[in-house]
Coordinates of C-alpha atoms in Angstrom, one line a residue:
M139 CA 13.1 -13.1 10.5
K140 CA 10.6 -11.1 12.6
S141 CA 10.0 -8.0 10.5
A142 CA 7.6 -6.2 8.1
I143 CA 9.0 -8.3 5.3
S144 CA 8.0 -11.5 7.0
N145 CA 4.5 -10.2 7.2
F146 CA 4.7 -9.2 3.6
N147 CA 5.7 -12.7 2.6
V148 CA 2.8 -14.2 4.7
L149 CA 0.6 -12.0 2.6
L150 CA 2.0 -13.5 -0.6
L151 CA 2.0 -17.1 0.8
T152 CA -1.7 -17.0 1.8
G153 CA -2.8 -15.2 -1.4
L154 CA -4.3 -12.5 0.8
L155 CA -2.2 -9.6 0.1
G156 CA -4.4 -8.1 2.7
G157 CA -20.2 6.2 -2.7
M158 CA -19.7 5.9 -6.0
S159 CA -16.3 4.8 -7.0
G160 CA -15.6 5.0 -10.7
C161 CA -19.0 5.9 -11.7
M162 CA -20.3 9.1 -13.3
A163 CA -21.7 10.8 -10.2
A164 CA -20.9 11.0 -6.6
D165 CA -22.3 9.0 -3.7
L166 CA -23.5 12.2 -2.0
D167 CA -27.2 11.7 -1.3
T168 CA -27.7 11.8 2.5
G169 CA -31.5 11.7 2.6
T170 CA -33.4 11.0 5.8
P171 CA -33.5 7.4 6.8
D172 CA -36.8 5.6 6.4
T173 CA -38.4 4.4 9.6
A174 CA -39.4 1.2 7.8
Y175 CA -37.6 -0.2 4.8
E176 CA -37.7 -3.5 3.0
E177 CA -35.4 -5.9 4.7
E178 CA -32.6 -7.3 2.5
P179 CA -32.9 -11.0 1.5
A180 CA -30.9 -13.6 3.4
S181 CA -27.8 -15.0 2.0
P182 CA -28.4 -17.8 -0.5
A183 CA -29.1 -21.2 1.0
G184 CA -26.0 -23.1 1.9
E185 CA -23.8 -20.0 1.9
T186 CA -22.2 -19.0 5.1
P187 CA -20.7 -15.5 5.5
V188 CA -17.0 -15.4 6.2
G189 CA -16.7 -15.3 10.0
E190 CA -14.0 -13.9 12.3
K191 CA -12.1 -17.2 12.4
D192 CA -12.0 -17.2 8.6
K193 CA -10.9 -13.6 8.5
A194 CA -8.0 -14.3 10.8
Q195 CA -7.0 -17.3 8.6
T196 CA -7.5 -15.7 5.2
A197 CA -7.4 -11.9 5.2
G198 CA -5.3 -11.7 8.3
H199 CA -5.3 -8.0 7.6
G200 CA -4.4 -7.0 11.1
D201 CA -0.9 -8.2 10.5
F202 CA -0.4 -5.9 7.6
A203 CA -1.7 -2.5 8.8
G204 CA 1.5 -0.7 9.0
T205 CA 3.1 -1.2 5.5
A206 CA 2.0 0.7 2.4
F207 CA 0.8 0.3 -1.1
V208 CA 0.3 2.6 -4.1
H209 CA -2.6 3.1 -6.6
L210 CA -1.1 3.6 -10.1
F211 CA -4.4 5.0 -11.4
E212 CA -5.0 4.3 -15.1
W213 CA -1.5 3.0 -15.7
R214 CA -1.0 0.6 -18.6
W215 CA 0.1 -2.9 -17.6
N216 CA 3.5 -2.7 -19.3
D217 CA 4.2 0.6 -17.4
V218 CA 3.1 -0.9 -14.1
A219 CA 5.5 -3.8 -14.6
R220 CA 8.4 -1.6 -15.3
E221 CA 7.6 0.6 -12.3
C222 CA 7.5 -2.4 -10.0
E223 CA 11.0 -3.3 -11.1
E224 CA 12.5 0.2 -11.2
W225 CA 10.8 1.9 -8.3
L226 CA 8.1 0.2 -6.2
G227 CA 10.2 -2.9 -5.3
P228 CA 13.4 -1.0 -4.5
K229 CA 11.5 1.6 -2.4
G230 CA 9.6 -1.0 -0.4
F231 CA 6.0 -0.7 -1.6
E232 CA 4.2 -3.7 -0.4
A233 CA 1.7 -3.8 -3.3
V234 CA 0.3 -1.9 -6.3
Q235 CA -3.5 -1.3 -6.9
V236 CA -4.2 -1.3 -10.6
S237 CA -7.3 -0.1 -12.5
P238 CA -10.1 -2.5 -13.4
P239 CA -8.7 -5.0 -15.9
N240 CA -12.1 -6.2 -17.3
E241 CA -13.4 -5.3 -20.7
H242 CA -15.3 -2.0 -20.5
I243 CA -17.1 0.5 -22.7
S244 CA -15.2 2.2 -25.5
H245 CA -14.8 5.7 -24.2
D246 CA -11.9 7.8 -23.3
T247 CA -13.0 9.0 -19.8
W248 CA -11.5 7.4 -16.7
W249 CA -14.9 6.2 -15.6
A250 CA -15.2 4.0 -18.7
R251 CA -13.2 1.4 -16.8
Y252 CA -16.0 1.2 -14.2
Q253 CA -18.7 0.2 -16.8
P254 CA -18.0 -3.5 -17.3
V255 CA -18.9 -5.1 -20.6
S256 CA -17.4 -8.5 -19.8
Y257 CA -14.9 -10.1 -17.5
R258 CA -12.4 -10.7 -20.3
L259 CA -9.0 -9.2 -19.5
E260 CA -8.9 -6.8 -22.5
S261 CA -9.0 -3.2 -21.4
R262 CA -7.4 0.2 -21.9
G263 CA -4.7 -1.1 -19.6
G264 CA -3.6 -3.8 -22.1
T265 CA -4.2 -7.4 -23.2
R266 CA -4.6 -10.5 -21.0
Q267 CA -1.0 -11.5 -21.8
E268 CA 0.3 -8.1 -20.9
F269 CA -1.6 -8.3 -17.6
I270 CA -0.2 -11.7 -16.8
N271 CA 3.3 -10.5 -17.7
M272 CA 2.8 -7.5 -15.3
V273 CA 1.7 -9.7 -12.4
N274 CA 4.7 -12.0 -12.9
R275 CA 7.2 -9.1 -13.1
C276 CA 5.8 -7.3 -10.1
D277 CA 5.8 -10.5 -8.1
A278 CA 9.4 -11.0 -9.0
A279 CA 10.2 -7.5 -7.8
G280 CA 8.5 -8.2 -4.5
V281 CA 5.4 -6.2 -5.2
A282 CA 1.9 -7.7 -4.9
V283 CA -0.9 -6.7 -7.3
Y284 CA -4.3 -5.7 -6.1
V285 CA -7.1 -5.5 -8.7
D286 CA -10.0 -3.0 -8.5
A287 CA -13.0 -5.3 -9.0
V288 CA -16.2 -3.8 -10.4
V289 CA -18.9 -6.4 -9.8
N290 CA -21.9 -4.5 -8.5
H291 CA -23.2 -3.4 -11.9
T292 CA -22.6 -3.5 -15.6
A293 CA -22.4 -0.9 -18.4
A294 CA -25.2 1.5 -19.5
F295 CA -23.4 4.2 -21.6
N296 CA -25.4 5.0 -24.8
G297 CA -27.4 1.9 -24.3
G298 CA -24.9 -0.5 -25.9
G299 CA -22.1 -0.9 -28.3
V300 CA -18.8 -2.7 -28.7
G301 CA -16.5 -3.1 -25.7
S302 CA -12.7 -2.5 -25.4
G303 CA -12.2 -6.2 -26.2
G304 CA -14.5 -6.4 -29.2
S305 CA -17.6 -7.8 -27.4
N306 CA -21.1 -6.6 -28.4
W307 CA -23.3 -5.6 -25.6
S308 CA -26.5 -3.8 -24.7
V309 CA -28.1 -2.8 -21.4
R310 CA -28.7 -6.0 -19.3
Q311 CA -27.3 -8.1 -22.1
H312 CA -23.6 -9.1 -21.8
P313 CA -21.5 -12.1 -22.6
M314 CA -21.8 -13.3 -19.0
Y315 CA -25.2 -11.9 -18.0
S316 CA -28.8 -11.5 -19.3
A317 CA -31.9 -9.7 -18.0
Q318 CA -32.8 -12.2 -15.3
D319 CA -29.4 -11.6 -13.6
Y320 CA -30.3 -8.1 -12.4
H321 CA -32.5 -6.5 -9.8
S322 CA -35.6 -4.8 -11.1
P323 CA -34.9 -1.3 -12.4
C324 CA -35.2 1.5 -9.8
A325 CA -33.3 4.6 -8.8
I326 CA -31.5 5.5 -5.6
N327 CA -33.2 8.6 -4.3
N328 CA -32.6 8.2 -0.5
Y329 CA -29.4 6.9 1.0
G330 CA -31.2 6.4 4.2
N331 CA -33.2 3.6 2.5
R332 CA -31.1 0.4 2.6
Y333 CA -33.3 -1.4 0.0
E334 CA -32.7 1.4 -2.6
V335 CA -29.0 1.6 -1.9
Q336 CA -28.4 -2.1 -2.4
N337 CA -31.0 -3.0 -5.0
C338 CA -31.4 0.0 -7.3
G339 CA -29.1 1.3 -10.0
L340 CA -26.1 3.4 -8.9
S341 CA -26.1 6.4 -11.2
G342 CA -28.5 4.5 -13.5
L343 CA -26.1 1.5 -14.0
P344 CA -27.9 -1.9 -14.1
D345 CA -27.7 -3.4 -10.6
L346 CA -26.7 -7.1 -10.6
N347 CA -28.6 -9.5 -8.4
T348 CA -25.5 -10.4 -6.4
G349 CA -27.7 -12.7 -4.2
S350 CA -28.3 -15.1 -7.0
S351 CA -26.2 -18.3 -7.1
Y352 CA -25.4 -17.8 -10.8
V353 CA -24.2 -14.2 -10.4
Q354 CA -22.1 -15.2 -7.4
E355 CA -20.5 -18.1 -9.4
T356 CA -19.8 -15.8 -12.3
I357 CA -18.1 -13.1 -10.1
A358 CA -16.2 -15.8 -8.3
G359 CA -15.0 -17.2 -11.6
Y360 CA -13.7 -13.8 -12.5
L361 CA -11.9 -13.3 -9.2
S362 CA -10.5 -16.9 -9.3
D363 CA -9.1 -16.3 -12.8
L364 CA -7.2 -13.3 -11.5
R365 CA -6.0 -15.2 -8.5
N366 CA -4.8 -18.1 -10.6
I367 CA -2.8 -15.5 -12.6
G368 CA -1.2 -14.4 -9.4
V369 CA -3.3 -11.4 -8.3
A370 CA -2.9 -11.1 -4.5
G371 CA -6.0 -9.2 -3.5
F372 CA -9.0 -7.1 -4.5
R373 CA -10.6 -3.7 -3.9
I374 CA -14.3 -4.4 -4.2
D375 CA -15.8 -1.3 -5.9
A376 CA -19.2 0.1 -4.6
S377 CA -19.4 -2.5 -1.8
K378 CA -22.0 -0.6 0.1
H379 CA -24.3 -1.1 -2.8
M380 CA -24.2 -4.9 -2.2
Y381 CA -25.6 -6.7 0.8
H382 CA -22.6 -7.9 2.8
G383 CA -23.8 -11.5 2.8
D384 CA -23.8 -11.4 -1.0
I385 CA -20.2 -10.3 -1.0
A386 CA -19.4 -13.1 1.5
G387 CA -21.0 -15.5 -0.9
F388 CA -18.9 -14.7 -3.9
L389 CA -15.7 -14.2 -1.9
G390 CA -16.3 -17.6 -0.3
R391 CA -16.7 -19.2 -3.8
A392 CA -13.5 -17.6 -4.9
G393 CA -11.5 -19.0 -1.9
N394 CA -11.8 -15.9 0.4
P395 CA -9.0 -13.8 -1.1
Y396 CA -7.6 -10.7 0.6
T397 CA -10.1 -7.9 0.1
F398 CA -10.6 -4.3 1.0
L399 CA -14.1 -3.0 0.4
E400 CA -15.1 0.5 -0.8
V401 CA -17.8 1.6 1.7
I402 CA -18.3 5.3 2.0
G403 CA -19.9 5.9 5.4
S404 CA -21.8 9.1 6.0
A405 CA -23.9 10.1 9.0
G406 CA -27.6 9.2 8.7
E407 CA -27.1 6.7 5.9
A408 CA -28.5 3.2 6.3
V409 CA -25.3 1.3 5.3
Q410 CA -22.2 1.8 7.3
P411 CA -18.6 0.5 7.0
G412 CA -18.7 -1.5 10.2
E413 CA -21.1 -4.0 8.6
Y414 CA -18.3 -5.1 6.2
T415 CA -15.2 -5.4 8.4
Y416 CA -15.7 -9.2 9.0
L417 CA -15.0 -9.6 5.3
G418 CA -11.7 -7.8 5.1
Q419 CA -10.5 -4.2 5.4
V420 CA -12.7 -1.2 4.6
T421 CA -11.9 2.1 3.0
E422 CA -12.0 4.8 5.8
F423 CA -13.1 7.9 3.9
A424 CA -13.5 9.8 7.2
Y425 CA -9.7 9.6 7.5
S426 CA -9.2 11.4 4.2
S427 CA -11.7 14.1 5.1
H428 CA -10.2 14.6 8.6
I429 CA -6.6 14.8 7.4
G430 CA -7.6 17.1 4.5
H431 CA -9.4 19.5 6.8
R432 CA -6.4 19.6 9.2
F433 CA -3.8 20.2 6.6
K434 CA -5.8 22.6 4.4
Q435 CA -7.8 24.6 6.9
G436 CA -7.3 23.6 10.5
Q437 CA -4.5 22.8 13.1
I438 CA -2.6 19.6 13.2
A439 CA -1.7 19.7 16.9
D440 CA -4.4 17.2 17.8
L441 CA -3.7 14.6 15.1
D442 CA -2.5 12.2 17.7
Q443 CA -6.3 11.6 18.2
I444 CA -7.0 11.0 14.5
S445 CA -8.2 7.4 15.1
N446 CA -10.9 8.4 17.5
G447 CA -14.4 7.7 16.1
K448 CA -13.0 5.7 13.1
I449 CA -13.0 2.0 12.4
A450 CA -10.2 0.0 14.1
S451 CA -6.7 0.4 12.7
S452 CA -6.5 -3.3 11.6
D453 CA -9.8 -2.8 9.6
A454 CA -8.9 0.5 7.9
V455 CA -7.4 1.2 4.5
I456 CA -6.5 4.9 4.6
F457 CA -5.5 7.5 2.1
V458 CA -4.9 11.2 1.9
D459 CA -6.9 11.3 -1.4
N460 CA -8.1 8.8 -3.9
H461 CA -9.2 8.8 -7.5
D462 CA -12.8 9.7 -6.6
N463 CA -12.5 12.4 -3.9
Q464 CA -9.7 14.3 -5.7
R465 CA -12.4 14.8 -8.4
G466 CA -15.1 15.9 -6.0
H467 CA -16.8 12.5 -5.9
G468 CA -17.0 10.1 -2.9
A469 CA -17.9 11.3 0.6
G470 CA -17.2 15.0 0.0
G471 CA -15.5 17.0 2.7
V472 CA -12.2 18.8 2.4
V473 CA -9.6 16.9 0.4
V474 CA -5.9 17.7 0.0
S475 CA -4.4 16.5 -3.3
F476 CA -1.3 17.0 -5.5
H477 CA -2.8 20.4 -6.4
D478 CA -1.9 21.5 -2.9
G479 CA 1.9 20.9 -3.3
A480 CA 3.7 21.1 0.0
L481 CA 0.6 20.5 2.1
Y482 CA 0.0 17.3 0.2
N483 CA 3.6 16.2 0.9
L484 CA 3.1 16.9 4.6
A485 CA -0.2 15.1 4.8
N486 CA 1.3 12.0 3.2
T487 CA 4.3 12.2 5.6
F488 CA 1.9 12.1 8.5
M489 CA -0.1 9.2 7.1
L490 CA 3.0 7.1 6.5
A491 CA 4.5 7.9 9.8
F492 CA 1.5 7.5 12.2
P493 CA 0.5 4.0 13.3
Y494 CA -3.0 3.8 12.1
G495 CA -4.5 1.8 9.2
Y496 CA -3.1 0.4 6.0
P497 CA -2.0 3.4 3.9
K498 CA -2.5 3.8 0.2
V499 CA -0.4 6.3 -1.7
M500 CA -2.2 7.9 -4.6
S501 CA -0.4 8.3 -8.0
S502 CA -2.4 10.6 -10.3
Y503 CA -2.4 12.3 -13.6
E504 CA -3.2 15.9 -14.4
F505 CA -6.8 16.7 -15.4
S506 CA -8.7 19.8 -16.3
N507 CA -12.1 18.4 -15.7
S508 CA -13.4 15.5 -13.6
D509 CA -14.1 13.3 -16.6
H510 CA -10.6 13.7 -18.2
G511 CA -9.1 10.4 -19.2
P512 CA -5.4 9.4 -18.7
P513 CA -2.4 10.6 -20.7
G514 CA -0.6 8.2 -23.1
P515 CA 1.5 5.2 -22.1
G516 CA 4.9 5.6 -20.6
G517 CA 4.2 6.3 -16.9
C518 CA 6.4 8.8 -15.2
S519 CA 8.5 9.3 -18.4
T520 CA 5.5 10.8 -20.2
S521 CA 4.0 14.2 -19.8
G522 CA 0.8 14.4 -17.8
W523 CA 1.5 11.9 -15.1
V524 CA 2.0 13.4 -11.7
C525 CA 3.7 10.4 -10.0
E526 CA 3.3 11.5 -6.4
H527 CA 4.7 8.1 -5.4
R528 CA 8.1 9.3 -6.7
W529 CA 8.2 12.5 -4.7
T530 CA 11.3 12.1 -2.5
T531 CA 9.5 12.6 0.8
I532 CA 6.6 10.3 0.0
A533 CA 8.7 7.6 -1.5
N534 CA 11.2 7.5 1.4
M535 CA 8.4 7.6 4.0
V536 CA 7.3 4.2 2.7
G537 CA 10.7 2.9 3.9
F538 CA 10.1 4.7 7.2
R539 CA 6.7 2.9 7.4
N540 CA 8.4 -0.5 6.8
V541 CA 11.2 0.0 9.3
T542 CA 8.9 1.3 12.1
N543 CA 6.2 -1.3 11.5
G544 CA 4.9 -2.5 14.9
A545 CA 6.7 0.2 16.9
P546 CA 4.4 2.2 19.2
L547 CA 3.6 5.9 19.0
S548 CA 6.0 7.7 21.3
N549 CA 7.4 11.1 22.3
W550 CA 4.5 13.2 20.9
W551 CA 5.3 16.9 20.8
D552 CA 3.3 19.8 19.4
N553 CA 3.3 23.6 19.8
G554 CA -0.4 23.8 20.1
N555 CA -0.8 24.9 16.5
N556 CA 0.8 23.5 13.3
R557 CA 4.1 22.0 14.3
I558 CA 4.1 18.4 15.5
A559 CA 6.7 15.6 16.1
F560 CA 6.5 12.1 17.2
G561 CA 8.4 8.8 17.4
R562 CA 7.8 5.2 16.6
G563 CA 9.5 3.6 19.7
D564 CA 13.2 3.5 19.1
K565 CA 12.9 2.9 15.4
G566 CA 12.1 6.3 13.9
F567 CA 11.1 10.0 14.5
V568 CA 9.3 12.5 12.3
V569 CA 8.9 16.3 12.5
I570 CA 6.2 18.2 10.5
N571 CA 6.2 22.0 10.2
K572 CA 3.0 23.3 8.7
E573 CA 3.8 26.9 9.4
S574 CA 5.1 29.7 7.3
G575 CA 8.4 30.1 9.2
A576 CA 11.3 27.8 9.8
M577 CA 11.4 25.9 13.1
N578 CA 14.4 25.0 15.2
Q579 CA 13.6 22.7 18.1
T580 CA 15.5 20.2 20.2
L581 CA 13.3 17.1 20.8
Q582 CA 13.5 13.7 22.5
T583 CA 13.5 11.1 19.8
G584 CA 13.8 7.9 21.9
M585 CA 16.4 6.7 19.4
A586 CA 20.0 5.5 20.0
A587 CA 22.9 7.9 19.5
G588 CA 24.1 8.3 16.0
V589 CA 24.0 10.3 12.8
Y590 CA 20.9 9.7 10.7
C591 CA 19.9 10.6 7.2
N592 CA 17.0 13.0 7.0
I593 CA 15.0 10.8 4.5
A594 CA 12.4 13.5 4.1
A595 CA 14.9 15.6 2.2
G596 CA 17.3 13.0 0.7
D597 CA 18.0 9.4 -0.2
F598 CA 19.9 6.9 1.8
D599 CA 21.9 4.5 -0.3
N600 CA 24.7 2.1 0.6
G601 CA 25.4 3.9 3.8
A602 CA 25.5 7.4 2.3
C603 CA 22.9 10.2 2.5
T604 CA 22.3 12.6 -0.4
G605 CA 20.6 15.1 1.9
P606 CA 21.1 16.6 5.4
T607 CA 21.8 14.5 8.4
I608 CA 20.5 14.7 12.0
T609 CA 22.6 13.8 15.0
V610 CA 21.0 12.1 18.0
D611 CA 23.0 12.4 21.2
G612 CA 23.5 9.9 24.0
S613 CA 20.3 11.0 25.8
G614 CA 18.2 10.5 22.7
H615 CA 17.8 14.2 21.9
A616 CA 18.3 15.8 18.5
N617 CA 18.1 19.3 17.1
F618 CA 15.8 19.7 14.2
S619 CA 16.0 22.7 11.8
V620 CA 13.0 22.3 9.5
G621 CA 11.9 24.8 6.8
A622 CA 8.5 26.3 6.4
F623 CA 6.0 23.7 5.2
E624 CA 8.6 21.0 5.3
A625 CA 9.3 17.8 7.3
A626 CA 12.2 15.8 8.7
A627 CA 12.3 12.1 9.3
I628 CA 14.9 9.7 10.6
H629 CA 14.9 5.9 11.1
V630 CA 17.3 3.1 12.1
G631 CA 17.4 1.8 8.6
A632 CA 19.1 5.1 7.4
Q633 CA 21.9 5.6 9.8
V634 CA 25.1 7.1 8.6
S635 CA 27.1 6.4 11.8
G636 CA 26.6 5.6 15.4
D637 CA 25.3 2.9 17.7
G638 CA 22.0 2.7 16.0
G639 CA 20.1 0.0 17.8
G640 CA 18.2 -2.9 16.5
D641 CA 18.9 -4.1 13.0
G642 CA 19.7 -0.5 11.8
G643 CA 22.9 0.1 13.7
G644 CA 26.5 -0.7 13.3
D645 CA 29.1 -2.2 15.7
G646 CA 31.6 0.6 15.3
G647 CA 35.1 -0.7 15.2
G648 CA 38.8 0.3 15.7
G649 CA 40.9 0.3 18.8
D650 CA 40.8 -3.5 19.3
G651 CA 42.2 -4.6 15.9
S652 CA 38.8 -4.6 14.3
V653 CA 37.0 -2.4 11.7
S654 CA 33.4 -1.8 10.8
V655 CA 32.3 -3.4 7.6
S656 CA 28.9 -2.8 6.0
F657 CA 27.5 -5.6 3.8
S658 CA 24.7 -5.0 1.4
C659 CA 22.8 -7.6 -0.7
Q660 CA 20.6 -6.2 -3.4
Q661 CA 17.6 -7.8 -5.1
G662 CA 17.1 -10.1 -2.1
H663 CA 13.5 -11.1 -2.8
T664 CA 12.4 -13.7 -0.4
S665 CA 9.4 -16.0 0.3
F666 CA 7.7 -16.5 3.7
G667 CA 10.1 -17.9 6.3
Q668 CA 13.2 -17.2 4.2
S669 CA 15.8 -14.5 4.8
V670 CA 19.1 -13.2 3.4
Y671 CA 22.4 -13.9 5.1
V672 CA 26.1 -12.9 4.7
I673 CA 28.3 -16.0 4.3
G674 CA 32.0 -16.1 3.8
S675 CA 35.5 -17.5 4.2
I676 CA 36.2 -16.4 7.8
P677 CA 34.6 -17.6 11.1
E678 CA 32.9 -14.3 11.6
L679 CA 31.0 -15.0 8.3
G680 CA 30.3 -18.7 9.0
S681 CA 33.2 -20.2 7.1
W682 CA 30.9 -21.1 4.2
N683 CA 28.5 -23.0 6.4
P684 CA 24.9 -21.9 5.9
A685 CA 24.0 -22.8 9.5
N686 CA 26.5 -20.2 10.7
A687 CA 25.8 -17.5 8.2
V688 CA 25.0 -14.0 9.6
L689 CA 21.4 -12.7 9.3
M690 CA 20.9 -9.4 7.5
S691 CA 18.3 -6.7 8.0
P692 CA 15.6 -6.0 5.3
D693 CA 15.5 -2.3 6.2
A694 CA 15.5 -1.3 2.6
Y695 CA 13.9 -4.3 1.1
P696 CA 14.7 -5.9 -1.3
T697 CA 18.1 -4.7 -0.3
W698 CA 19.4 -6.3 2.9
N699 CA 22.1 -4.8 5.1
K700 CA 24.4 -5.8 7.9
T701 CA 27.2 -3.9 9.6
M702 CA 29.6 -5.8 11.8
S703 CA 33.1 -5.8 13.2
L704 CA 35.7 -7.8 11.4
P705 CA 39.5 -8.2 12.0
A706 CA 41.6 -5.4 10.4
N707 CA 43.8 -6.3 7.4
Q708 CA 41.8 -9.5 6.9
A709 CA 41.4 -11.1 3.5
V710 CA 37.7 -11.9 3.0
A711 CA 35.7 -13.7 0.3
W712 CA 31.9 -13.6 0.7
K713 CA 28.5 -14.0 -0.9
C714 CA 24.8 -13.3 -0.3
L715 CA 22.8 -16.3 0.8
K716 CA 19.1 -17.0 1.0
R717 CA 18.0 -19.8 3.3
D718 CA 15.1 -20.9 5.5
E719 CA 15.0 -19.1 8.8
V720 CA 14.5 -22.4 10.8
D721 CA 16.2 -25.1 8.7
P722 CA 19.6 -23.7 7.4
N723 CA 19.8 -26.5 4.8
A724 CA 16.3 -25.7 3.3
R725 CA 15.5 -23.4 0.5
V726 CA 19.2 -22.4 0.1
E727 CA 20.0 -20.0 -2.8
W728 CA 23.5 -18.7 -3.3
E729 CA 24.3 -15.4 -5.0
P730 CA 25.3 -16.2 -8.6
G731 CA 28.7 -15.6 -10.0
A732 CA 32.1 -15.3 -8.4
D733 CA 32.8 -14.5 -4.7
T734 CA 33.2 -10.9 -3.7
S735 CA 36.8 -10.6 -2.4
F736 CA 38.4 -7.7 -0.5
T737 CA 40.8 -7.0 2.4
T738 CA 39.5 -5.1 5.4
P739 CA 41.3 -1.8 6.0
S740 CA 43.7 -1.3 8.9
S741 CA 41.3 1.3 10.5
G742 CA 38.1 3.0 9.7
T743 CA 35.2 1.4 7.8
A744 CA 34.5 -0.5 4.6
T745 CA 31.4 -1.2 2.5
T746 CA 30.9 -4.1 0.1
V747 CA 27.9 -5.0 -2.1
G748 CA 26.6 -8.2 -3.6
S749 CA 23.4 -8.9 -5.6
F750 CA 21.2 -11.8 -6.5

């Protein structure tokens, strides 16, 4: 199967499912660079930074820019597990980023999670066993888990105390570290001074000597413990405050997991994101500022040039907002967040539709001040959680991202102001109207003729659309009526009728003694190199021979679909089948239970559903 899902399974197979972040003050100092600063120490003897060959073999992140993940900020582990099963898996999210799982200071602010006491998995998120259960349940739902790893520093709040897991601690004295494991105390006064940025305390937090062999082994032990549990990748918090060679050291000791690094780059600063891209992907804060300015204050007509001046698409983790900059921390600039309502919806629509970077969807909670901690447990069923990832447009655009993965930007259109439209080859098309009046425009979509569900306004399920539909004619044109500050989006995985094209279309039927039958297999979670097939009692379905089964499309993963022509008035028995894509007799898994049986109609269409 050559699809986004194959790439996703590569990620799982390889284990590489791939400023001040989380501290009490923002990374905003942009002092004048020193003309001469103390050079950083070399990497420890015997340690070789991860090179480009290693990156291609381990992180491999260029293969995955194009799918999407979500940050369930401050969610409890039990709630994350349930969300993976009920929403993230069915909607096609590749992964979920969770808050730091380490033991932290006992305090109710969100930033308490970013002051580590120990690397025990006992936190506000839950216990170690609850964390393990979450990882297992998310994995079973087809959703990888990324951990926010805080390893640049340790806690300082009130000078000491008892952590969330019961550990006693004081400044520079922790269960895993003592005074000799830190850099000498100093303050960051000038972000143009590399030595200060990478050796002094971020917001007064004790700065670990990440160049020491012991510290690297300790950090690697923490990461390896998480990997052994099943964690697929890591966000490395405050990466620019660590020499990149030090990070290469502890990542290498941990087996080079998939990583994306928080590096806030600002003009005039000594440390820039490009220094870290050989290690993995890097957070592109400039993207957030750019898109925020365009959607809140400027015009969007030139957003086809948004990648100019930024790190390469394959190196970039992008976001409309994140937990820092929605609170005024991070790199500053104009930020659009859930407080902006429709504008935020449009900004996320663009991010998920445009072929640049690896997009992260933010899922927030309401707050009245920047220190405010999370609501109680329960996730989206509890008051106070915003749950942007469940907004119809944002959630369905994740499916758009998956279906159009790898397709080029095409058929760009704009009105020179705040209305834009563009395609992704012949796989999808999106229209964004950031103006106060409705628009009505006929546009070239590049897509095959057919009737498509407008997934920006409704859900597509089992061949039916709960919202409006859009018709593409034989020349690829379609008329779009889009309300003020709204969007429209269509893709081949949400086609109600027509020729479709690729894996998203149907064969039609009728007139030759045949009818169109749509098969759907739900909960079809697969591993790398394995796909889902239709198999059944008639020759068109392989006559129960796995070698002749019919490949389905993962356009709504983990639901797989296939529409095909079958003889009219034909009795059919069938099942869903998983098997190896190369060897039909390998890794075979049959749908449990009895066969699904039906008789095709004499004319028209039919739909039938199975499930693993």
